[in-house]
mmCIF file of C-alpha atoms in Angstrom:
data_model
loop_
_atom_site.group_PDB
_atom_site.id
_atom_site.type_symbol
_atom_site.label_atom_id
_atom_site.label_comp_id
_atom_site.label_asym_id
_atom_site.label_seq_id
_atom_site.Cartn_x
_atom_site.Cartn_y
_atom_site.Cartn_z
ATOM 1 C CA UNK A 1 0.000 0.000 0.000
ATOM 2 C CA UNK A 2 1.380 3.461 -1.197
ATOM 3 C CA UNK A 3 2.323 5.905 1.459
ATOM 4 C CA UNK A 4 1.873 9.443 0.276
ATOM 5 C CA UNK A 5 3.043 12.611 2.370
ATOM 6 C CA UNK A 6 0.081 15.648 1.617
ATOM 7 C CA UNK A 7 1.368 18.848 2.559
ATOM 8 C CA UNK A 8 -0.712 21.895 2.717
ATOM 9 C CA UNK A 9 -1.892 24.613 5.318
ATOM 10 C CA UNK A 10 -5.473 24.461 4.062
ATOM 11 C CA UNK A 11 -7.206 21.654 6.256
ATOM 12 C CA UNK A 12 -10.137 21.063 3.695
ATOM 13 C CA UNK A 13 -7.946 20.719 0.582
ATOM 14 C CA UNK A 14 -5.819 18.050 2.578
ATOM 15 C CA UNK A 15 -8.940 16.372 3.685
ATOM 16 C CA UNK A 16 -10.690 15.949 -0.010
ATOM 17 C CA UNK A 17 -6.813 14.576 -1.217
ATOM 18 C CA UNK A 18 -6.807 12.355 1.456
ATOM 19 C CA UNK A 19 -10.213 11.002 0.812
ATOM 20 C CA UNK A 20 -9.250 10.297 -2.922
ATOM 21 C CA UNK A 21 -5.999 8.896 -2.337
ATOM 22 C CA UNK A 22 -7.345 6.603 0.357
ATOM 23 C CA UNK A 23 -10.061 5.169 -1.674
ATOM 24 C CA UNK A 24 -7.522 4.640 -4.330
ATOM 25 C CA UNK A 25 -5.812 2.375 -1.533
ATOM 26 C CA UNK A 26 -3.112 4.539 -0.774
ATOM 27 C CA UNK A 27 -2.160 5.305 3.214
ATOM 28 C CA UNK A 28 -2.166 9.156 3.732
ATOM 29 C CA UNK A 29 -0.079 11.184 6.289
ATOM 30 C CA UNK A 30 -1.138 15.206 6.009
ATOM 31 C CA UNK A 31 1.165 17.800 7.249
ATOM 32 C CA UNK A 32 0.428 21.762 7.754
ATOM 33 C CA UNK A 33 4.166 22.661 7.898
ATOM 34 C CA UNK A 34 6.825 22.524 5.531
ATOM 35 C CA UNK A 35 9.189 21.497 8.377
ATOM 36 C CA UNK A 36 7.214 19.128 10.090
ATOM 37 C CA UNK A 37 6.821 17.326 6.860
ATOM 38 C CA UNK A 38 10.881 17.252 6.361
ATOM 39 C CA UNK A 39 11.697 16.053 9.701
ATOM 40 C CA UNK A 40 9.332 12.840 9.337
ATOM 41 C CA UNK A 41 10.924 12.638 5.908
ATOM 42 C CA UNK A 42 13.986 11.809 7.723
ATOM 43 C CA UNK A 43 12.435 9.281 10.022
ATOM 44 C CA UNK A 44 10.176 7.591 7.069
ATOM 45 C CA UNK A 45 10.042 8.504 3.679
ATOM 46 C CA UNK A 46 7.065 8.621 1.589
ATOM 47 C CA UNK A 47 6.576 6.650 -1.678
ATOM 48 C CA UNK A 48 5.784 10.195 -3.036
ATOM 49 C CA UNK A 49 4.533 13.614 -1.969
ATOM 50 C CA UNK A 50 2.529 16.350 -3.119
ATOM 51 C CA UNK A 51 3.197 19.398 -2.002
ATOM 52 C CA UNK A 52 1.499 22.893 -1.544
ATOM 53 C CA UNK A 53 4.071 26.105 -2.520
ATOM 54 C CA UNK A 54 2.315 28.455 -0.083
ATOM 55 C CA UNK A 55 3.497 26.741 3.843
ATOM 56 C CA UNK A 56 4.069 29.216 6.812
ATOM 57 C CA UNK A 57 7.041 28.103 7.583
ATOM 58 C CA UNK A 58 8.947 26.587 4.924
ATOM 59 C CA UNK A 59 7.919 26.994 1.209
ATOM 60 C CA UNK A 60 7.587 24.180 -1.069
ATOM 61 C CA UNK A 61 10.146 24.735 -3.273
ATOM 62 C CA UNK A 62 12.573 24.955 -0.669
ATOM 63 C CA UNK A 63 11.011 21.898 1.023
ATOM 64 C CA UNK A 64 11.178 20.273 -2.747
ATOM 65 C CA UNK A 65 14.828 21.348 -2.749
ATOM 66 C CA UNK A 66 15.829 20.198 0.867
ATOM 67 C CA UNK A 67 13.914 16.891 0.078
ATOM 68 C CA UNK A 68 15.754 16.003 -3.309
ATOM 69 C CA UNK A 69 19.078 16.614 -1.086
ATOM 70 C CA UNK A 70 18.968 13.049 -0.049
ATOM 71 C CA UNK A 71 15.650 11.424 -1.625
ATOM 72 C CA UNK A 72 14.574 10.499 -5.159
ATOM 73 C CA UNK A 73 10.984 9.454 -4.709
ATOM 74 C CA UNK A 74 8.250 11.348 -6.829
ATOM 75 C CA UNK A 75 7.501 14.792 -5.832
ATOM 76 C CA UNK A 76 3.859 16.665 -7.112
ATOM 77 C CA UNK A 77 3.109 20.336 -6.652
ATOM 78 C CA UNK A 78 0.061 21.616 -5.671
ATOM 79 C CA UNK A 79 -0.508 25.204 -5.677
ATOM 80 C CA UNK A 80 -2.722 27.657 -6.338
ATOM 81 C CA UNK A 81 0.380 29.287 -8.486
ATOM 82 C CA UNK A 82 0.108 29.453 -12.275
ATOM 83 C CA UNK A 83 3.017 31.300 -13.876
ATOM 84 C CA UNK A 84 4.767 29.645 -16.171
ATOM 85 C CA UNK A 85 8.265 30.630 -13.897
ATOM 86 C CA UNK A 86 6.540 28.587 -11.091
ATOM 87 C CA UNK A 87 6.118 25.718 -12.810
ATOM 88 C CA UNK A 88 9.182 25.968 -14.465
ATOM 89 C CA UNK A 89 11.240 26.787 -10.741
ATOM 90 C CA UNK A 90 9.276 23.858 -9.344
ATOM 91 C CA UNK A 91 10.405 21.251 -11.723
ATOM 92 C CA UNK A 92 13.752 22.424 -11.608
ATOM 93 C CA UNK A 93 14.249 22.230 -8.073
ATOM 94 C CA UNK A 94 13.452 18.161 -8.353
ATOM 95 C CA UNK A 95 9.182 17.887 -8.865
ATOM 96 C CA UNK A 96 7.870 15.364 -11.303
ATOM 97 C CA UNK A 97 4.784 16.983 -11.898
ATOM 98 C CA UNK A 98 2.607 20.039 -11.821
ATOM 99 C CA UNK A 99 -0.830 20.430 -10.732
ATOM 100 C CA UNK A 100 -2.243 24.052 -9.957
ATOM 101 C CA UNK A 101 -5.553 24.784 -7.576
ATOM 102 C CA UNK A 102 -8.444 24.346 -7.803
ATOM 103 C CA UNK A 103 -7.937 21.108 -9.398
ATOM 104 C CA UNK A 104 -9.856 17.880 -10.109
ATOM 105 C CA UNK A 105 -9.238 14.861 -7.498
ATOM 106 C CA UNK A 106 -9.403 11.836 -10.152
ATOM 107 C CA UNK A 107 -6.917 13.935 -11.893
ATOM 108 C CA UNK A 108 -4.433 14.423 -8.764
ATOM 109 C CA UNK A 109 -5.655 10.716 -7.784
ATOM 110 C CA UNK A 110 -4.425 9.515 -11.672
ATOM 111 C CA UNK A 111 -1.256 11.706 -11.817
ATOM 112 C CA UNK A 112 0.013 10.028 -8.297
ATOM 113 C CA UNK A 113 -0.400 6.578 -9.845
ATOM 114 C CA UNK A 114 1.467 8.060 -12.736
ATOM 115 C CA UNK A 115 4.385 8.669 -11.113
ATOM 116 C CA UNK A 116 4.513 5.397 -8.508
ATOM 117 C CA UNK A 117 4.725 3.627 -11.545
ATOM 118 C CA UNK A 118 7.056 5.228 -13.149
ATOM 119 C CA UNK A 119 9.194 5.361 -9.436
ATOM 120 C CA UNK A 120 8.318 1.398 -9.117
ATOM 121 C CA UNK A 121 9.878 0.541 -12.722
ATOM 122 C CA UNK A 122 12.710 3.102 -12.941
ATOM 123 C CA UNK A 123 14.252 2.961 -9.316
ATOM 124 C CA UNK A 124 13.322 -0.494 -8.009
ATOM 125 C CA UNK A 125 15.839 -2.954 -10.120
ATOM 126 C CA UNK A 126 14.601 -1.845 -13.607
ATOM 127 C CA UNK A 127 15.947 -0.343 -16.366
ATOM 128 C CA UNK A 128 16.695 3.326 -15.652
ATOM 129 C CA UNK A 129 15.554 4.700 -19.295
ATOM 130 C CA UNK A 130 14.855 3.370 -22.754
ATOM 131 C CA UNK A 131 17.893 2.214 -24.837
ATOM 132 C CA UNK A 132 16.012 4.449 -27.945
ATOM 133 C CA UNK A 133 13.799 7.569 -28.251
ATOM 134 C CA UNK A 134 11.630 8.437 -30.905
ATOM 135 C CA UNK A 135 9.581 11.265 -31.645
ATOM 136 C CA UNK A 136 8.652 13.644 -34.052
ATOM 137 C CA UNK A 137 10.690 12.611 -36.834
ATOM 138 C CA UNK A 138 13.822 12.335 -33.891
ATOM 139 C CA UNK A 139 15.258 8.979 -33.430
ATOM 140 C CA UNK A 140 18.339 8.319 -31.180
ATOM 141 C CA UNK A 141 19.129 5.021 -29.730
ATOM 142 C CA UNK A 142 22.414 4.607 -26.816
ATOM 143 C CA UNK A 143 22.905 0.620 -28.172
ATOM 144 C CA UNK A 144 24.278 1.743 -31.659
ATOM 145 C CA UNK A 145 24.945 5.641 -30.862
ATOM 146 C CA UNK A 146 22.962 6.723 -33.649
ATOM 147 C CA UNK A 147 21.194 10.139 -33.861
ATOM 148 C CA UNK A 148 18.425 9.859 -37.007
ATOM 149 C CA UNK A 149 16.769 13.152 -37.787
ATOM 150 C CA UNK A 150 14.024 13.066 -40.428
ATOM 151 C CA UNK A 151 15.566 10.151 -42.134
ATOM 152 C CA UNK A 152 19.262 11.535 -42.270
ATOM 153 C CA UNK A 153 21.456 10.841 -39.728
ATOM 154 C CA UNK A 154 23.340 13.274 -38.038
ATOM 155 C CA UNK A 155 26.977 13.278 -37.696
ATOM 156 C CA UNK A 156 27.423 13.920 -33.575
ATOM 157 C CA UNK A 157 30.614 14.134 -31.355
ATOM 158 C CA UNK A 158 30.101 11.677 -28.025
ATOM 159 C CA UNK A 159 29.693 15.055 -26.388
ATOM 160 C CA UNK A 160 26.873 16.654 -28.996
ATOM 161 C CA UNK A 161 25.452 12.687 -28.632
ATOM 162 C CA UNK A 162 25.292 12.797 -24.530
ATOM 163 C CA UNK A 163 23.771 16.410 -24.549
ATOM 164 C CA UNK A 164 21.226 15.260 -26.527
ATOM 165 C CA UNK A 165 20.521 12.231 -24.947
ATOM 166 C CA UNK A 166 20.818 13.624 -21.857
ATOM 167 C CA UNK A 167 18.058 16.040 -22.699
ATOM 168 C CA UNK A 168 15.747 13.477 -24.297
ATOM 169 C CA UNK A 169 15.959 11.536 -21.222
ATOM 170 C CA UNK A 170 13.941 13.995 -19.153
ATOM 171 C CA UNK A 171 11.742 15.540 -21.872
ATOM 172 C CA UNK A 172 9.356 17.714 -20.937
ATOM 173 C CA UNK A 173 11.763 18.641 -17.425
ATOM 174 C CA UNK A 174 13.712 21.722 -17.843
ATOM 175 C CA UNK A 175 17.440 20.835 -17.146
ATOM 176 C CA UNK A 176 20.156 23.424 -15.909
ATOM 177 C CA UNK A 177 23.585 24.076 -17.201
ATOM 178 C CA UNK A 178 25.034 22.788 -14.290
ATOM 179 C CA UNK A 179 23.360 19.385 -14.688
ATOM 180 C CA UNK A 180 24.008 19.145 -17.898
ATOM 181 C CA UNK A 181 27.992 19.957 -17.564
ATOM 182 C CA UNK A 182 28.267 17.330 -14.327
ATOM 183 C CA UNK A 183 26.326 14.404 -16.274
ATOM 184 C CA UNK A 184 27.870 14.700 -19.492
ATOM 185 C CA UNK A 185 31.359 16.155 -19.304
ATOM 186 C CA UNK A 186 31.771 14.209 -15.218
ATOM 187 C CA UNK A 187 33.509 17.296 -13.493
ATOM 188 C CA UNK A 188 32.327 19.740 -11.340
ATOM 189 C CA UNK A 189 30.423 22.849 -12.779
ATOM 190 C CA UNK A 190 32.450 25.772 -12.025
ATOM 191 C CA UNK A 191 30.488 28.399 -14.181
ATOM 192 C CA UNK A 192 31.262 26.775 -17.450
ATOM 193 C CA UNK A 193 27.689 28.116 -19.304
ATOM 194 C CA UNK A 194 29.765 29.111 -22.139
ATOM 195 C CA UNK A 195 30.800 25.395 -22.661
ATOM 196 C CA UNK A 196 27.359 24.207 -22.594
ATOM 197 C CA UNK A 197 25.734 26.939 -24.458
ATOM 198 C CA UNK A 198 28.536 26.738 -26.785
ATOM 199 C CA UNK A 199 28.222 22.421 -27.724
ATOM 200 C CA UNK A 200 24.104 23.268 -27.503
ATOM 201 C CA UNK A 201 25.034 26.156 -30.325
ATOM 202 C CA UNK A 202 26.841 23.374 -32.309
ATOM 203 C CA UNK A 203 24.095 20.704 -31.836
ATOM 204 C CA UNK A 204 21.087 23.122 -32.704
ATOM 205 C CA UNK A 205 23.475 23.374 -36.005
ATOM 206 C CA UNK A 206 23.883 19.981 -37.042
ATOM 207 C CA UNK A 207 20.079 19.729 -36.485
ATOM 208 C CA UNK A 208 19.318 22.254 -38.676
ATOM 209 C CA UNK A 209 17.383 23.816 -35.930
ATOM 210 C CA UNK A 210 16.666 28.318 -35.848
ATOM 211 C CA UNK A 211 18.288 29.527 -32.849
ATOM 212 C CA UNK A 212 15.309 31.630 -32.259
ATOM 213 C CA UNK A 213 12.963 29.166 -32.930
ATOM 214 C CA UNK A 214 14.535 25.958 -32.402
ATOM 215 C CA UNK A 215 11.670 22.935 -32.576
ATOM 216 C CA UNK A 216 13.407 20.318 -30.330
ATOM 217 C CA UNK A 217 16.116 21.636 -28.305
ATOM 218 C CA UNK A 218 14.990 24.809 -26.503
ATOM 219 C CA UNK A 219 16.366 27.579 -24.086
ATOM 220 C CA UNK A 220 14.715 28.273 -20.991
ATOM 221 C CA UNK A 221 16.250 31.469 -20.045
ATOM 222 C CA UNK A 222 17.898 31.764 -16.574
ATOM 223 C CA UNK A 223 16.765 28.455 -16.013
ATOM 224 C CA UNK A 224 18.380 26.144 -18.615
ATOM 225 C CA UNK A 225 17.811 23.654 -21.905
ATOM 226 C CA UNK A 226 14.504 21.129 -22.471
ATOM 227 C CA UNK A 227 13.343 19.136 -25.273
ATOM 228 C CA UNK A 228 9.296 18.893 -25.203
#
């Protein structure tokens, strides 16, 4: 049985997630505080959490940050926030998913199974990611190190090959420089932007893409680099 962390000030909202979630067979513990939520973190974590942005004590993008410190299970905001900067800060901070107030239950109650599965298969003895992605028109497979773009293939350094991959693994997530430097080149990120932005620059080239425009591999400014 799923145990699921709810954190959120507002009583009633906690109470109709709850409900859901329980009837769904999942065991609920409901917090108020952002810090009373981290601290039984530490003494039992949660198969997942959703968190509310607006706590009195600690916000939850802090409490999404302090949490992803030391813990990789899935992580759902719930807010009454919807700026495109919020969602955007959210996911980069560690969330999996998105959901703004007021919002529908079976929805909520659908996106939490969601991401347990995805948890159960990725981070419980299975395969971490696909060996191949493919979508619109993009095909790139780590078995053979091929990059196929509309039917040509592209000719990509290792480097140019791991950025891209990288990216592709967490479509839709919008992935910093700093990431994106430690997982592909394996050092420490010590301001190199220009390097990244630089090998993106070169990459958006060989895939023909407008660097105002580009269709697959696009800037998220201040933030960093996502493919949708």
């Amino acid at each position: 049985m799923p145990d699921i962390f709810v954190v959120d000030d507002e009583e009633a909202i906690a109470g109709l997630v709850e409900v859901y979630l329980a009837n769904d067979g999942c065991t609920v513990r409901k917090f108020t505080s952002g810090l009373e939520a981290l601290a039984a973190v530490e003494q039992s974590p949660p198969d997942l959490a959703v968190l509310d942005v607006m706590l009195p004590d600690l916000d939850g993008f802090t409490l999404c940050q302090r949490i992803r410190e030391k813990y990789v299970f899935p992580i759902i905001m719930l807010t009454a926030k919807v700026e495109d900067m919020d969602k955007i800060m959210g996911l980069t901070l560690g969330a999996d998913d998105y959901i703004t107030k007021p919002f529908n239950p079976l929805e909520l109650t659908a996106r939490v199974k969601t991401q347990l599965r995805r948890y159960t298969r990725y981070n419980q003895g299975a395969p971490a990611q696909p060996e191949e992605f493919d979508f619109r028109g993009l095909q790139i497979s780590k078995s053979n190190h091929k990059c196929i773009l509309y039917g040509q293939e592209l000719s990509l350094t290792p480097l140019e090959f791991s950025i891209l991959w990288h990216l592709c693994a967490r479509r839709g997530q919008v992935v910093s420089s700093e990431e994106l430097f430690e997982a592909v080149w394996g050092e420490k990120y010590m301001d190199s932007n220009n390097t990244v932005m630089s090998h993106i620059a070169r990459l958006r080239e060989k895939m023909h893409e407008p660097s105002r425009r580009p269709k697959f591999v696009k800037t998220v400014w201040g933030v960093g680099y996502t493919v949708e």
